[in-house]
Structure formats: structure tokens, C-alpha cells
Tab-separated table of C-alpha atoms and ligand atoms in Angstrom:
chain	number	residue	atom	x	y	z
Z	212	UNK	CA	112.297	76.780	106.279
Z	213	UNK	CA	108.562	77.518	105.863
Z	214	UNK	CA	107.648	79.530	102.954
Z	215	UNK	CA	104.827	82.313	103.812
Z	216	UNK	CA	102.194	82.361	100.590
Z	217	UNK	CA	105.005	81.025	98.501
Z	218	UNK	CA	107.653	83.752	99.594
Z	219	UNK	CA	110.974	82.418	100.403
Z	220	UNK	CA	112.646	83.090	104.027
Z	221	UNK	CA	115.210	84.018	101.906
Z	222	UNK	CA	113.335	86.888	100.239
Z	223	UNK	CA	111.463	88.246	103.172
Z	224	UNK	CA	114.919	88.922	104.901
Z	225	UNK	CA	116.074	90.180	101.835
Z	226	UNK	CA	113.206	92.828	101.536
Z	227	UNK	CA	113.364	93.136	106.099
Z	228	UNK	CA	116.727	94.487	104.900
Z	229	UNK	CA	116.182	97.032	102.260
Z	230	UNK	CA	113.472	98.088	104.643
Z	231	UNK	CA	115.718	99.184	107.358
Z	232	UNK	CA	118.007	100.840	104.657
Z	233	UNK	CA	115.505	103.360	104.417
Z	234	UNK	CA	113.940	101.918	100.949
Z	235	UNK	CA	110.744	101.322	100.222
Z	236	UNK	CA	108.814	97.998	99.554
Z	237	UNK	CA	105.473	97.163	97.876
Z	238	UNK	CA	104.059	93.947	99.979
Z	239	UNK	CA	100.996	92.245	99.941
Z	240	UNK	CA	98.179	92.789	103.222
Z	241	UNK	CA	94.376	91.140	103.259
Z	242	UNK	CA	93.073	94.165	101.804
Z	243	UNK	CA	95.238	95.663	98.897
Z	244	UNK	CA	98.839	95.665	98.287
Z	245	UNK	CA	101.034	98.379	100.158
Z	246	UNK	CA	104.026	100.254	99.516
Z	247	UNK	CA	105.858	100.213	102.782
Z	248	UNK	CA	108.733	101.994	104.629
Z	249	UNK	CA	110.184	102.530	108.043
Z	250	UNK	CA	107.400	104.797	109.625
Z	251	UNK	CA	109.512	106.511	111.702
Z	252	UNK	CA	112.274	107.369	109.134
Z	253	UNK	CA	111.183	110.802	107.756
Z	254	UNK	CA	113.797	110.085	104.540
Z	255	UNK	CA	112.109	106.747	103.891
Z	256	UNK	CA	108.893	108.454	103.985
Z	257	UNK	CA	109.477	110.850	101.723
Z	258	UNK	CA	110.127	108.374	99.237
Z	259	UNK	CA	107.086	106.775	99.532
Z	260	UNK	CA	104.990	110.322	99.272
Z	261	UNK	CA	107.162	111.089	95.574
Z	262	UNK	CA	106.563	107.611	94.273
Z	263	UNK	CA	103.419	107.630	94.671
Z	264	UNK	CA	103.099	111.417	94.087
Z	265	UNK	CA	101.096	111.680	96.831
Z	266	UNK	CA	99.736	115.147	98.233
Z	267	UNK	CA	101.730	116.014	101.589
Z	268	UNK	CA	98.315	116.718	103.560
Z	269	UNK	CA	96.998	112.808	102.635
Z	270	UNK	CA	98.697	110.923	106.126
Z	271	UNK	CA	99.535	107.452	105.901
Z	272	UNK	CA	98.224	104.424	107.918
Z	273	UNK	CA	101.008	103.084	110.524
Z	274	UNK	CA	100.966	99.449	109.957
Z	275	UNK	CA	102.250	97.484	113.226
Z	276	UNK	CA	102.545	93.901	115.102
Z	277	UNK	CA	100.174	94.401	117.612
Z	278	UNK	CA	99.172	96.742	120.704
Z	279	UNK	CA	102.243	97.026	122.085
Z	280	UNK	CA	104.229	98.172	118.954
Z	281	UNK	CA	100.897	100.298	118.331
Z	282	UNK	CA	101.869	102.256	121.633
Z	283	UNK	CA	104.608	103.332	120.099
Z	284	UNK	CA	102.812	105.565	118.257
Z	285	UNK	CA	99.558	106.263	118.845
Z	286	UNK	CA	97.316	106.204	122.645
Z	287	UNK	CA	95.029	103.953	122.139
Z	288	UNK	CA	91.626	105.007	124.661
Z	289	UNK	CA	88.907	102.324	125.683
Z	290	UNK	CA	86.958	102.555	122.452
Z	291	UNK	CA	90.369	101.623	120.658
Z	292	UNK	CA	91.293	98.847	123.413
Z	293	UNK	CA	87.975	97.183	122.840
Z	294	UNK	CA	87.833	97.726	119.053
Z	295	UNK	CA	91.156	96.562	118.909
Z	296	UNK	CA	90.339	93.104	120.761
Z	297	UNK	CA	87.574	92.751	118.627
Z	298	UNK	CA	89.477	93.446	114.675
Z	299	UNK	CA	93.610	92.834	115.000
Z	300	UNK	CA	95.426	92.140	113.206
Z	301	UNK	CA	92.558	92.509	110.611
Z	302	UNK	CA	91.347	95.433	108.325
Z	303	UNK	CA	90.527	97.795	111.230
Z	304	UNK	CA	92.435	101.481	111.248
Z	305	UNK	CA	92.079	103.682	114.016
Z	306	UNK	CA	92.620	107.304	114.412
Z	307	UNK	CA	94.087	108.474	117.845
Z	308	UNK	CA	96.284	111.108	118.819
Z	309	UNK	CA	99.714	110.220	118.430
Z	310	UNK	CA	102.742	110.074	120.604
Z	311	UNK	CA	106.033	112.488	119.796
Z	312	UNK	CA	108.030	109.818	118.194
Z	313	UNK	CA	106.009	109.746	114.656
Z	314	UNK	CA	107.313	112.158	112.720
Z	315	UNK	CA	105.054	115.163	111.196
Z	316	UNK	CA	105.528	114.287	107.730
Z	317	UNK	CA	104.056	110.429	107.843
Z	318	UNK	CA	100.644	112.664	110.160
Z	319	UNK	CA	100.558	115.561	107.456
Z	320	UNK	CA	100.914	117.778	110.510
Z	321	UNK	CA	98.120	116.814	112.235
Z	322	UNK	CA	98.385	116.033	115.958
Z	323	UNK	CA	96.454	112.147	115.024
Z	324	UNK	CA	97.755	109.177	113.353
Z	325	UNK	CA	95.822	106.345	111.555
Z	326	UNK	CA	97.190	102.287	113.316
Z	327	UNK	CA	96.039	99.051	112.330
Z	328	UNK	CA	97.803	96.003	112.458
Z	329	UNK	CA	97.673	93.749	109.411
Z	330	UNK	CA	96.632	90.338	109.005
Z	331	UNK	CA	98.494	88.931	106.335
Z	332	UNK	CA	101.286	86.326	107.189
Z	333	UNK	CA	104.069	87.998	104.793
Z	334	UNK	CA	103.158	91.568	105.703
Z	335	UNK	CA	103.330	90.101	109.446
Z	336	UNK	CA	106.614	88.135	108.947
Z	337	UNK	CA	107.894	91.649	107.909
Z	338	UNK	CA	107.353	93.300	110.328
Z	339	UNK	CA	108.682	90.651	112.648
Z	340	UNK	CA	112.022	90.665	110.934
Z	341	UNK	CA	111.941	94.500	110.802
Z	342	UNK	CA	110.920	94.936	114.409
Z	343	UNK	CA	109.348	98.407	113.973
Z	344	UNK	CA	106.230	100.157	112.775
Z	345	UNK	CA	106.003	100.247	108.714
Z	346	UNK	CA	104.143	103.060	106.963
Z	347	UNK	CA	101.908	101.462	104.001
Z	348	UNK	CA	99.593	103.079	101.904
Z	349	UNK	CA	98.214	101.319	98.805
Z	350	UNK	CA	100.732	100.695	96.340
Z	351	UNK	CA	99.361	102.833	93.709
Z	352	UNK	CA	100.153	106.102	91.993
Z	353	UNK	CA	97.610	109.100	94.238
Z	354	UNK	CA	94.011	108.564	93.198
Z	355	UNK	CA	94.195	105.938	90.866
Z	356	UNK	CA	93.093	101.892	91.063
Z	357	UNK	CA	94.272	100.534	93.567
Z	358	UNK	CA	96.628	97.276	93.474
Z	359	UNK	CA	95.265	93.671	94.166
Z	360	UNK	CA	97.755	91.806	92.619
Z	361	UNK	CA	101.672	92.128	92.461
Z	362	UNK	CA	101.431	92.617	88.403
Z	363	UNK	CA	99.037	95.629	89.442
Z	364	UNK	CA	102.158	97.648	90.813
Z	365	UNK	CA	104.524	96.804	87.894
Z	366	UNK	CA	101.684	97.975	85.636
Z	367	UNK	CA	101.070	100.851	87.385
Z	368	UNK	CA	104.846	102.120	87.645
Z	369	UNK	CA	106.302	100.369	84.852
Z	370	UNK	CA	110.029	99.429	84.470
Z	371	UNK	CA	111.082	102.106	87.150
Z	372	UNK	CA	108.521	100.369	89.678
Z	373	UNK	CA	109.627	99.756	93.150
Z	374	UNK	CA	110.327	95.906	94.401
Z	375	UNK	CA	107.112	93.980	95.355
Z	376	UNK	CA	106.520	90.922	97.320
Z	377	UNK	CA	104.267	88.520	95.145
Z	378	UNK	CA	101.717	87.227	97.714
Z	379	UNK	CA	99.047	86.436	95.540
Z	380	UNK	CA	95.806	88.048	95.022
Z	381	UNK	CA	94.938	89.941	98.187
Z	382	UNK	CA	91.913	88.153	99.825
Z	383	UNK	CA	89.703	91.312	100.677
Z	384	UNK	CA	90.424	93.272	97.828
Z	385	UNK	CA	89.211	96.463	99.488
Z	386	UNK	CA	90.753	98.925	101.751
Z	387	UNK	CA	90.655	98.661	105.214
Z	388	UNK	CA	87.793	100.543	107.486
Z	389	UNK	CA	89.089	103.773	108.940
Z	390	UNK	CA	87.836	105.224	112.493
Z	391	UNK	CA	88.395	108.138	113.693
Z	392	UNK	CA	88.316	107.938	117.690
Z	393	UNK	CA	90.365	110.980	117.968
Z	394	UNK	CA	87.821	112.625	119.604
Z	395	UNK	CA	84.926	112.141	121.698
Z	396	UNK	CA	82.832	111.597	118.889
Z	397	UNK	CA	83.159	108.077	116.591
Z	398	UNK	CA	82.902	108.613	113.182
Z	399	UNK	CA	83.565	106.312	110.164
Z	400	UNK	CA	85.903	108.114	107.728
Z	401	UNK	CA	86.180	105.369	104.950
Z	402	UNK	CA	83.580	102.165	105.005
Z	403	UNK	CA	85.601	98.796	104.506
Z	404	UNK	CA	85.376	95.349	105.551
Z	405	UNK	CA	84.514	95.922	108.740
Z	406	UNK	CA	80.774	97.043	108.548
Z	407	UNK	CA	79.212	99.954	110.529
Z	408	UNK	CA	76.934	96.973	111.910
Z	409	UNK	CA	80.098	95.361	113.639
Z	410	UNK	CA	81.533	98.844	114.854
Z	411	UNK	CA	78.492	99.574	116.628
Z	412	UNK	CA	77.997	96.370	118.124
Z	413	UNK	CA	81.470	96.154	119.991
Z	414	UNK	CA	81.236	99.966	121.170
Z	415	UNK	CA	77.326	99.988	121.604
Z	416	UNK	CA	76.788	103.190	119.784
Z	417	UNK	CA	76.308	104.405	116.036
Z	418	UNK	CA	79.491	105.794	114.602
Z	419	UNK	CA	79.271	109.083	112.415
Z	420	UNK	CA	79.804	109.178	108.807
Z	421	UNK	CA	80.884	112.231	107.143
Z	422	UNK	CA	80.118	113.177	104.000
Z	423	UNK	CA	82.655	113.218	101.373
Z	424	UNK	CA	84.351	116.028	100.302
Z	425	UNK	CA	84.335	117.609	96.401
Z	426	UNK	CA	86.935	119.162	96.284
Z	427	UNK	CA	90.679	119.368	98.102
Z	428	UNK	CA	90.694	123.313	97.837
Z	429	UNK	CA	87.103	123.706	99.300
Z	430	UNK	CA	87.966	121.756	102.449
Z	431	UNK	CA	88.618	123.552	105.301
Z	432	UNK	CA	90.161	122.180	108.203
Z	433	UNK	CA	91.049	118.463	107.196
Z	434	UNK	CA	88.809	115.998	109.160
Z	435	UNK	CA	90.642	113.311	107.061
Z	436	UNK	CA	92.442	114.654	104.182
Z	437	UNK	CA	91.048	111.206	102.492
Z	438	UNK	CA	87.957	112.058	102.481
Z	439	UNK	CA	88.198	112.996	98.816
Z	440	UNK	CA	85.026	112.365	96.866
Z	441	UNK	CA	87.100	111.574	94.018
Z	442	UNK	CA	89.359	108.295	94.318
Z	443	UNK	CA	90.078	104.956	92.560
Z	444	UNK	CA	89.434	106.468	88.910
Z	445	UNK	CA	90.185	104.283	86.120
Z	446	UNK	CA	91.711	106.024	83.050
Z	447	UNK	CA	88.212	105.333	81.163
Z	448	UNK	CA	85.236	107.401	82.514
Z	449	UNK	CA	83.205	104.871	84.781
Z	450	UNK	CA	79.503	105.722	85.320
Z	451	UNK	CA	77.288	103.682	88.014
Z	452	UNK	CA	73.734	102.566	88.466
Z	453	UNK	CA	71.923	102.305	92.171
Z	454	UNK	CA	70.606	99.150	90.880
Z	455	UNK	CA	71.732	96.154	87.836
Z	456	UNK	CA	67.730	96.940	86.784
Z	457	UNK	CA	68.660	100.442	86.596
Z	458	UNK	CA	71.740	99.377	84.554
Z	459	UNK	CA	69.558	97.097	81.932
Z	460	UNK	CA	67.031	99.213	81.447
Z	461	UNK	CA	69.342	101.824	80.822
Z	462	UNK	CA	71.119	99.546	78.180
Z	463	UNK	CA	67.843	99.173	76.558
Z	464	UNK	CA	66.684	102.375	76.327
Z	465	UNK	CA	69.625	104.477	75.595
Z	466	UNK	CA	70.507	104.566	71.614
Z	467	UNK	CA	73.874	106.345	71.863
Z	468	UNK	CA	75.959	104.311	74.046
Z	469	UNK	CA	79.128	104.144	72.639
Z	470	UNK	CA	80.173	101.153	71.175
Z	471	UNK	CA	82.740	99.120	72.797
Z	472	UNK	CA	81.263	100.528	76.241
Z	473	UNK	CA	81.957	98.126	79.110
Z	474	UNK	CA	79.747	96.660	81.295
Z	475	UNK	CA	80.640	94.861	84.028
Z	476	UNK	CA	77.778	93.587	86.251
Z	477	UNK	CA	77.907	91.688	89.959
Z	478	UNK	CA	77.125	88.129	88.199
Z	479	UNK	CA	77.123	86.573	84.931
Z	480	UNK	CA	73.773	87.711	82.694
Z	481	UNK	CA	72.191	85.005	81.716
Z	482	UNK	CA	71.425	86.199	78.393
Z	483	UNK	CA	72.469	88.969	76.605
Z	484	UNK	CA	69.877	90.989	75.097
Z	485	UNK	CA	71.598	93.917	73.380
Z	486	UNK	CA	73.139	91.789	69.976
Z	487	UNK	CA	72.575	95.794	67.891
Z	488	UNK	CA	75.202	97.393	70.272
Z	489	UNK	CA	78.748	96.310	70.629
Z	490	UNK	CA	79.594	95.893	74.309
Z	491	UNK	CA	81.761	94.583	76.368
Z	492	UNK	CA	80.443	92.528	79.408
Z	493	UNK	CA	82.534	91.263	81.770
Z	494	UNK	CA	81.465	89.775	85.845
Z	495	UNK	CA	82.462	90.632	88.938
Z	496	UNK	CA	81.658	87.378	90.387
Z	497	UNK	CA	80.171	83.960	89.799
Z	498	UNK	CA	77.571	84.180	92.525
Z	499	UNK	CA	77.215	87.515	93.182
Z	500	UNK	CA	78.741	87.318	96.651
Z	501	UNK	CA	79.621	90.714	97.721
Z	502	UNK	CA	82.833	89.368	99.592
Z	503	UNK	CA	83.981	87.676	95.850
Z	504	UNK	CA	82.674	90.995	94.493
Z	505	UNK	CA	84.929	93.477	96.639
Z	506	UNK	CA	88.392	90.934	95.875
Z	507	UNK	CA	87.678	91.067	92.144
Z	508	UNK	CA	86.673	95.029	92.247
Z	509	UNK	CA	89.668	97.006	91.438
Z	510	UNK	CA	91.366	94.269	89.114
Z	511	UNK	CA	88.201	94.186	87.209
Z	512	UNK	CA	87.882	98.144	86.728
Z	513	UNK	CA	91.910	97.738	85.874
Z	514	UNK	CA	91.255	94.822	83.349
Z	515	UNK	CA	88.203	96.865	81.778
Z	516	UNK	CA	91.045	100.014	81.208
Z	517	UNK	CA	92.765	97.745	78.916
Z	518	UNK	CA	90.556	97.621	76.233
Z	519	UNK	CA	90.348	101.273	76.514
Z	520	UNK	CA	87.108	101.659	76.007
Z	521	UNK	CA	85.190	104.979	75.894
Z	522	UNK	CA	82.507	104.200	79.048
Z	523	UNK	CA	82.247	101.708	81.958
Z	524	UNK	CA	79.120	101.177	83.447
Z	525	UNK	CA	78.420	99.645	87.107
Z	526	UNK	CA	75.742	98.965	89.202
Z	527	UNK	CA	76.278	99.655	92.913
Z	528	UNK	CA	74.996	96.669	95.409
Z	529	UNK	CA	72.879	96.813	98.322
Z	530	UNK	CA	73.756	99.939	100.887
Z	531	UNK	CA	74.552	97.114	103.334
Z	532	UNK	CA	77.402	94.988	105.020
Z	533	UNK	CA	80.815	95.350	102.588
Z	534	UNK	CA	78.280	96.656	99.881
Z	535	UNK	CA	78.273	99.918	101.727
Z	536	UNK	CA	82.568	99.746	101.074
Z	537	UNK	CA	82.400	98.812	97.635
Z	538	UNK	CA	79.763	101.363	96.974
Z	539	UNK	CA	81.908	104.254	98.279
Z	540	UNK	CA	84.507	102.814	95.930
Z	541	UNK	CA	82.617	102.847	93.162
Z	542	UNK	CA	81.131	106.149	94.203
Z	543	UNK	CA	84.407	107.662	94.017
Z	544	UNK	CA	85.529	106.055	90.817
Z	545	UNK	CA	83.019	107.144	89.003
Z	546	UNK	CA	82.659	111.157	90.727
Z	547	UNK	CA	83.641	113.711	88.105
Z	548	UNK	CA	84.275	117.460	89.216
R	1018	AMP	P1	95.631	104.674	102.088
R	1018	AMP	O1	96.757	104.371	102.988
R	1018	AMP	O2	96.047	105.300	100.808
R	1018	AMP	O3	94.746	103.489	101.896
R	1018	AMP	O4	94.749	105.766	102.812
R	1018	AMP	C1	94.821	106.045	104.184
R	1018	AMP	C2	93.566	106.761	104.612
R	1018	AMP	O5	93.620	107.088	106.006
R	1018	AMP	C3	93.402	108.078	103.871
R	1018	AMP	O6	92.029	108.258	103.610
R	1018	AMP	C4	93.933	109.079	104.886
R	1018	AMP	O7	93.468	110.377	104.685
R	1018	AMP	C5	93.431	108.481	106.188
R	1018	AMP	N1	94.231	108.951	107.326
R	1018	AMP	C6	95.510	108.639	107.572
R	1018	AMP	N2	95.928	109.285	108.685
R	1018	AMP	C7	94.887	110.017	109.138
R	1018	AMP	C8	94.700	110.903	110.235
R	1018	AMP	N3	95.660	111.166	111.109
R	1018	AMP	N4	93.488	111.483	110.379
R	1018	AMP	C9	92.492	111.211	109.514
R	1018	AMP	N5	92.610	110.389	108.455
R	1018	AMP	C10	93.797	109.799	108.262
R	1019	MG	MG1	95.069	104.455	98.685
């Protein structure tokens, strides 16, 4: 039988299996890697919230086969029927109200729940052998880098980690864009692959964006409990530039940077100027693509924590297309309280 990314038939049944036992599952999507369980089994839930040691107000995204396994669980209104035409399976999430079935715990309580249907042809071929809606969210401990790669997860969780699915790298790297069309208003609660730009041009309006929040305690009643200013750390302190001209000439004119700092900028340098101060310089891309930029993102800031080094510095890209994503990303990273 036809292998799916180099995973057997053999395996994906295997894992379809565990699945419906109520376990949980770390599988590869487009965007990052996700830890996945039955989404309406509150047990299996709960299993996913402790491994992760995830808050119990952050909900989790619903990950299903299309719109009519959607309807299970959410009502989907004409903004979501023509967004949805537009973006599935892709890295689209949508916040609607949800129907009875979902249970509180996967919602945090709230009366919404976050759908999107994923494009990735072993997450897919899951669900197809599981035949009902999978809870995902990235396959990483709360708040910390998130996973790209299937070694990511058994880094992450070490010998006790849960089983993963090795798809490969992910292709998009980032997290999918989340919408909130749970009201009458649009707004963008987390910028992704899917650009503002696109969003607007399918609905013919500008979505919202909200601010993000500093703090959990200071937040009042949760527009999304995600929108957390702090996210995506790395264990070493990461500090970014709004520019790579900003970052050079702050290379050149600051004396006590530490040595062994890290610096990882969008493209190779083409020379390196700074021979007096030890530092570490590693690329996000060859080309300085954005797209190549957001896939090698969060394996790069996880590849710069093992040297342990005392600083990482950053320069954000243009506020535009999947910059604006990996900017919020970075943003968060790098926010300190
Ligand atoms: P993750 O699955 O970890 O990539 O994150 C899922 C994101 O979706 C988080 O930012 C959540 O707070 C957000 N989210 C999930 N469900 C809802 C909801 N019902 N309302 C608002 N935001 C949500
Ligand atoms: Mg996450």
C-alpha cells in the first residue's frame, strides 16, 4: 500500500488505534507538529492539557476532515462558509460558537470553539481512519518553542515523551492563522500563513487585530486566552531588532555583548565584520525568503538553545505578508514581563 510522507499504512492504523483508545498522539500538520486526541473524549483531553501542562483557560483548535465533520462542532455562518471555500484544508482556524457535543474542557468554558481542517496527507489519513474530530495543539510543553520536526518533541519531553508520527519537517513551520468570527465583528487573534491581505480580500472587509495581552492575571474576560504576549520563549533570553541594519549597527556599537551571543540573521552575511567579539552567527535562510524563513524559525531558535548561549539576537522582517506571523512570533519570544 501507499506510504503517506514515508509513514507506513501499517503505522497510521496503528496510531488511528491508540487514538480511539483515548491516548494521545504527536503527528505532523503543514504548520507545526500536533499532539492529538479524540476531541470529544473529555479523558483523552485531559491528557493532552497535563502533558503539555497547559493552563485549563488556553482552548484547543478542533482539527477535522472537512465541513461536514466541522458541523459537528462548531456553526459555521457565511463569513466561515466563504472563508472556508477559500483556505481548507489549509492553515485557516476559525472561531464560531460551538454546538453541545464538544465538551467544556477542550472550549475552556467558553461558549466558542477554534476548527480548521488540516492539510497534511498523514494528519488527513488520520483522521480518515479515526473518523472523528481530533483535538491538536502544538506538540510542545505550554509556552515554549514550538515543534517542527519529530526530534523536536522527543527533545522537548525526553524519554517519557508521547509517540510521534515522523512526517518530516513541517512545510510552513508556523502556526496556523486564527479568526475569530464569533461575533459580528472579524478580528485576527494570531497572524499566520494566511495574511490579513487574503482575509480581507475573500470577506471584503478589514479584520480587527487585538492587541496582545501582558499578562494572564490582568486579562479580564478572555477574548482568546492565547493572546498571551509572551509565547515561543527559548530557554536563552532572545532580544529582536525592527530591522538587520538595526541589528549590525547594534553589533558594532555595543562593547558589552556577551561573548558567545547568537546571532541569527534572515540570510547569510556576506562578511563578518565583528572578528574582536566571539559570536555565534547562524541563517535563517539562503535567500531570505520569508516562506523559507518562517519553516526554519522555531528549529533555528531551538538549535541556537543548544549552545546555551547567554543572548540571541533577531531582526524582525518586513510588517507584511507571513512577515507580519513571524514577527508576532518573534515578538513573543523575545517579550519579558
Ligand atoms: P495552539 O493549538 O497551541 O497552536 O493554540 C491555539 C490557539 O487558538 C490559542 O491561541 C488559543 O487561545 C486559541 N483558541 C482556541 N480556542 C479558542 C476559542 N474558543 N476562542 C478564542 N481563541 C481560541
Ligand atoms: Mg502552541
Amino acid at each position: 500500500m501507499q506510504k503517506h510522507y514515508g509513514v507506513s499504512p501499517e503505522e497510521l492504523s496503528n496510531v488511528a488505534g491508540l487514538l480511539q483508545s483515548g491516548q494521545i498522539v504527536a503527528l505532523p500538520t503543514e504548520t507545526v507538529y500536533g499532539l492529538a486526541c479524540l476531541a470529544l473524549n473529555k479523558f483523552a483531553v485531559a491528557k493532552v492539557f497535563k502533558a503539555k501542562q497547559r493552563p485549563a483557560d488556553d482552548p484547543l483548535i478542533i482539527h477535522v476532515s472537512d465541513l461536514t465533520e466541522a458541523k459537528l462542532v462548531c456553526r459555521p455562518d457565511r463569513r466561515a462558509m466563504s472563508l472556508i471555500e477559500a483556505f481548507w484544508p489549509g492553515p485557516l482556524t476559525l472561531v464560531l460558537p460551538k454546538t453541545r457535543i464538544v465538551p467544556a474542557i477542550v472550549t475552556s468554558g467558553l461558549s466558542t470553539v477554534a476548527v480548521r481542517s488540516p492539510a497534511h496527507p498523514v494528519f488527513r489519513e488520520v483522521l480518515n481512519l479515526v473518523s472523528a474530530p481530533l483535538a491538536a495543539p502544538s506538540a510542545n510543553p505550554f509556552g515554549k518553542v514550538s515543534p517542527t520536526r519529530a526530534e523536536h518533541i522527543k527533545q522537548s519531553f525526553g524519554d517519557g515523551h508521547p509517540p510521534v508520527v515522523d512526517g518530516g519537517p513541517t512545510k510552513i513551520g508556523i502556526e496556523s492563522t486564527v479568526v475569530d468570527l464569533s461575533s459580528s465583528r472579524t478580528r485576527i487573534l494570531r497572524p499566520g500563513p494566511i495574511d490579513t491581505e487574503a482575509i480581507s480580500a475573500i470577506l471584503g472587509e478589514e479584520p480587527e487585530m487585538p492587541e496582545p495581552k501582558a499578562s494572564r492575571n490582568k486579562a479580564k474576560a478572555p477574548l482568546s486566552p492565547g493572546l498571551l504576549a509572551k509565547h515561543y520563549q527559548p530557554e536563552s533570553p532572545l532580544q529582536v531588532f525592527s530591522s538587520t541594519e538595526e541589528l549590525m549597527a547594534f553589533l558594532k556599537m555595543e562593547p558589552s555583548i556577551p561573548a558567545a551571543t547568537c546571532v541569527i540573521t534572515h540570510s547569510p552575511l556576506k562578511e563578518i565584520r565583528f572578528p574582536s567579539k566571539s559570536l555565534k552567527f547562524m541563517h535563517l535562510s539562503e535567500s531570505g525568503d520569508p516562506k523559507e524563513i518562517a519553516q526554519n524559525l522555531f528549529a533555528r531558535l531551538r538549535e541556537a538553545d543548544t549552545h546555551s548561549p547567554p543572548l540571541i539576537l533577531c531582526p524582525l522582517l518586513p510588517e507584511t505578508g507571513i512577515g507580519s506571523a513571524i514577527n508576532d512570533r518573534l515578538r513573543k519570544a523575545s517579550f519579558k514581563d
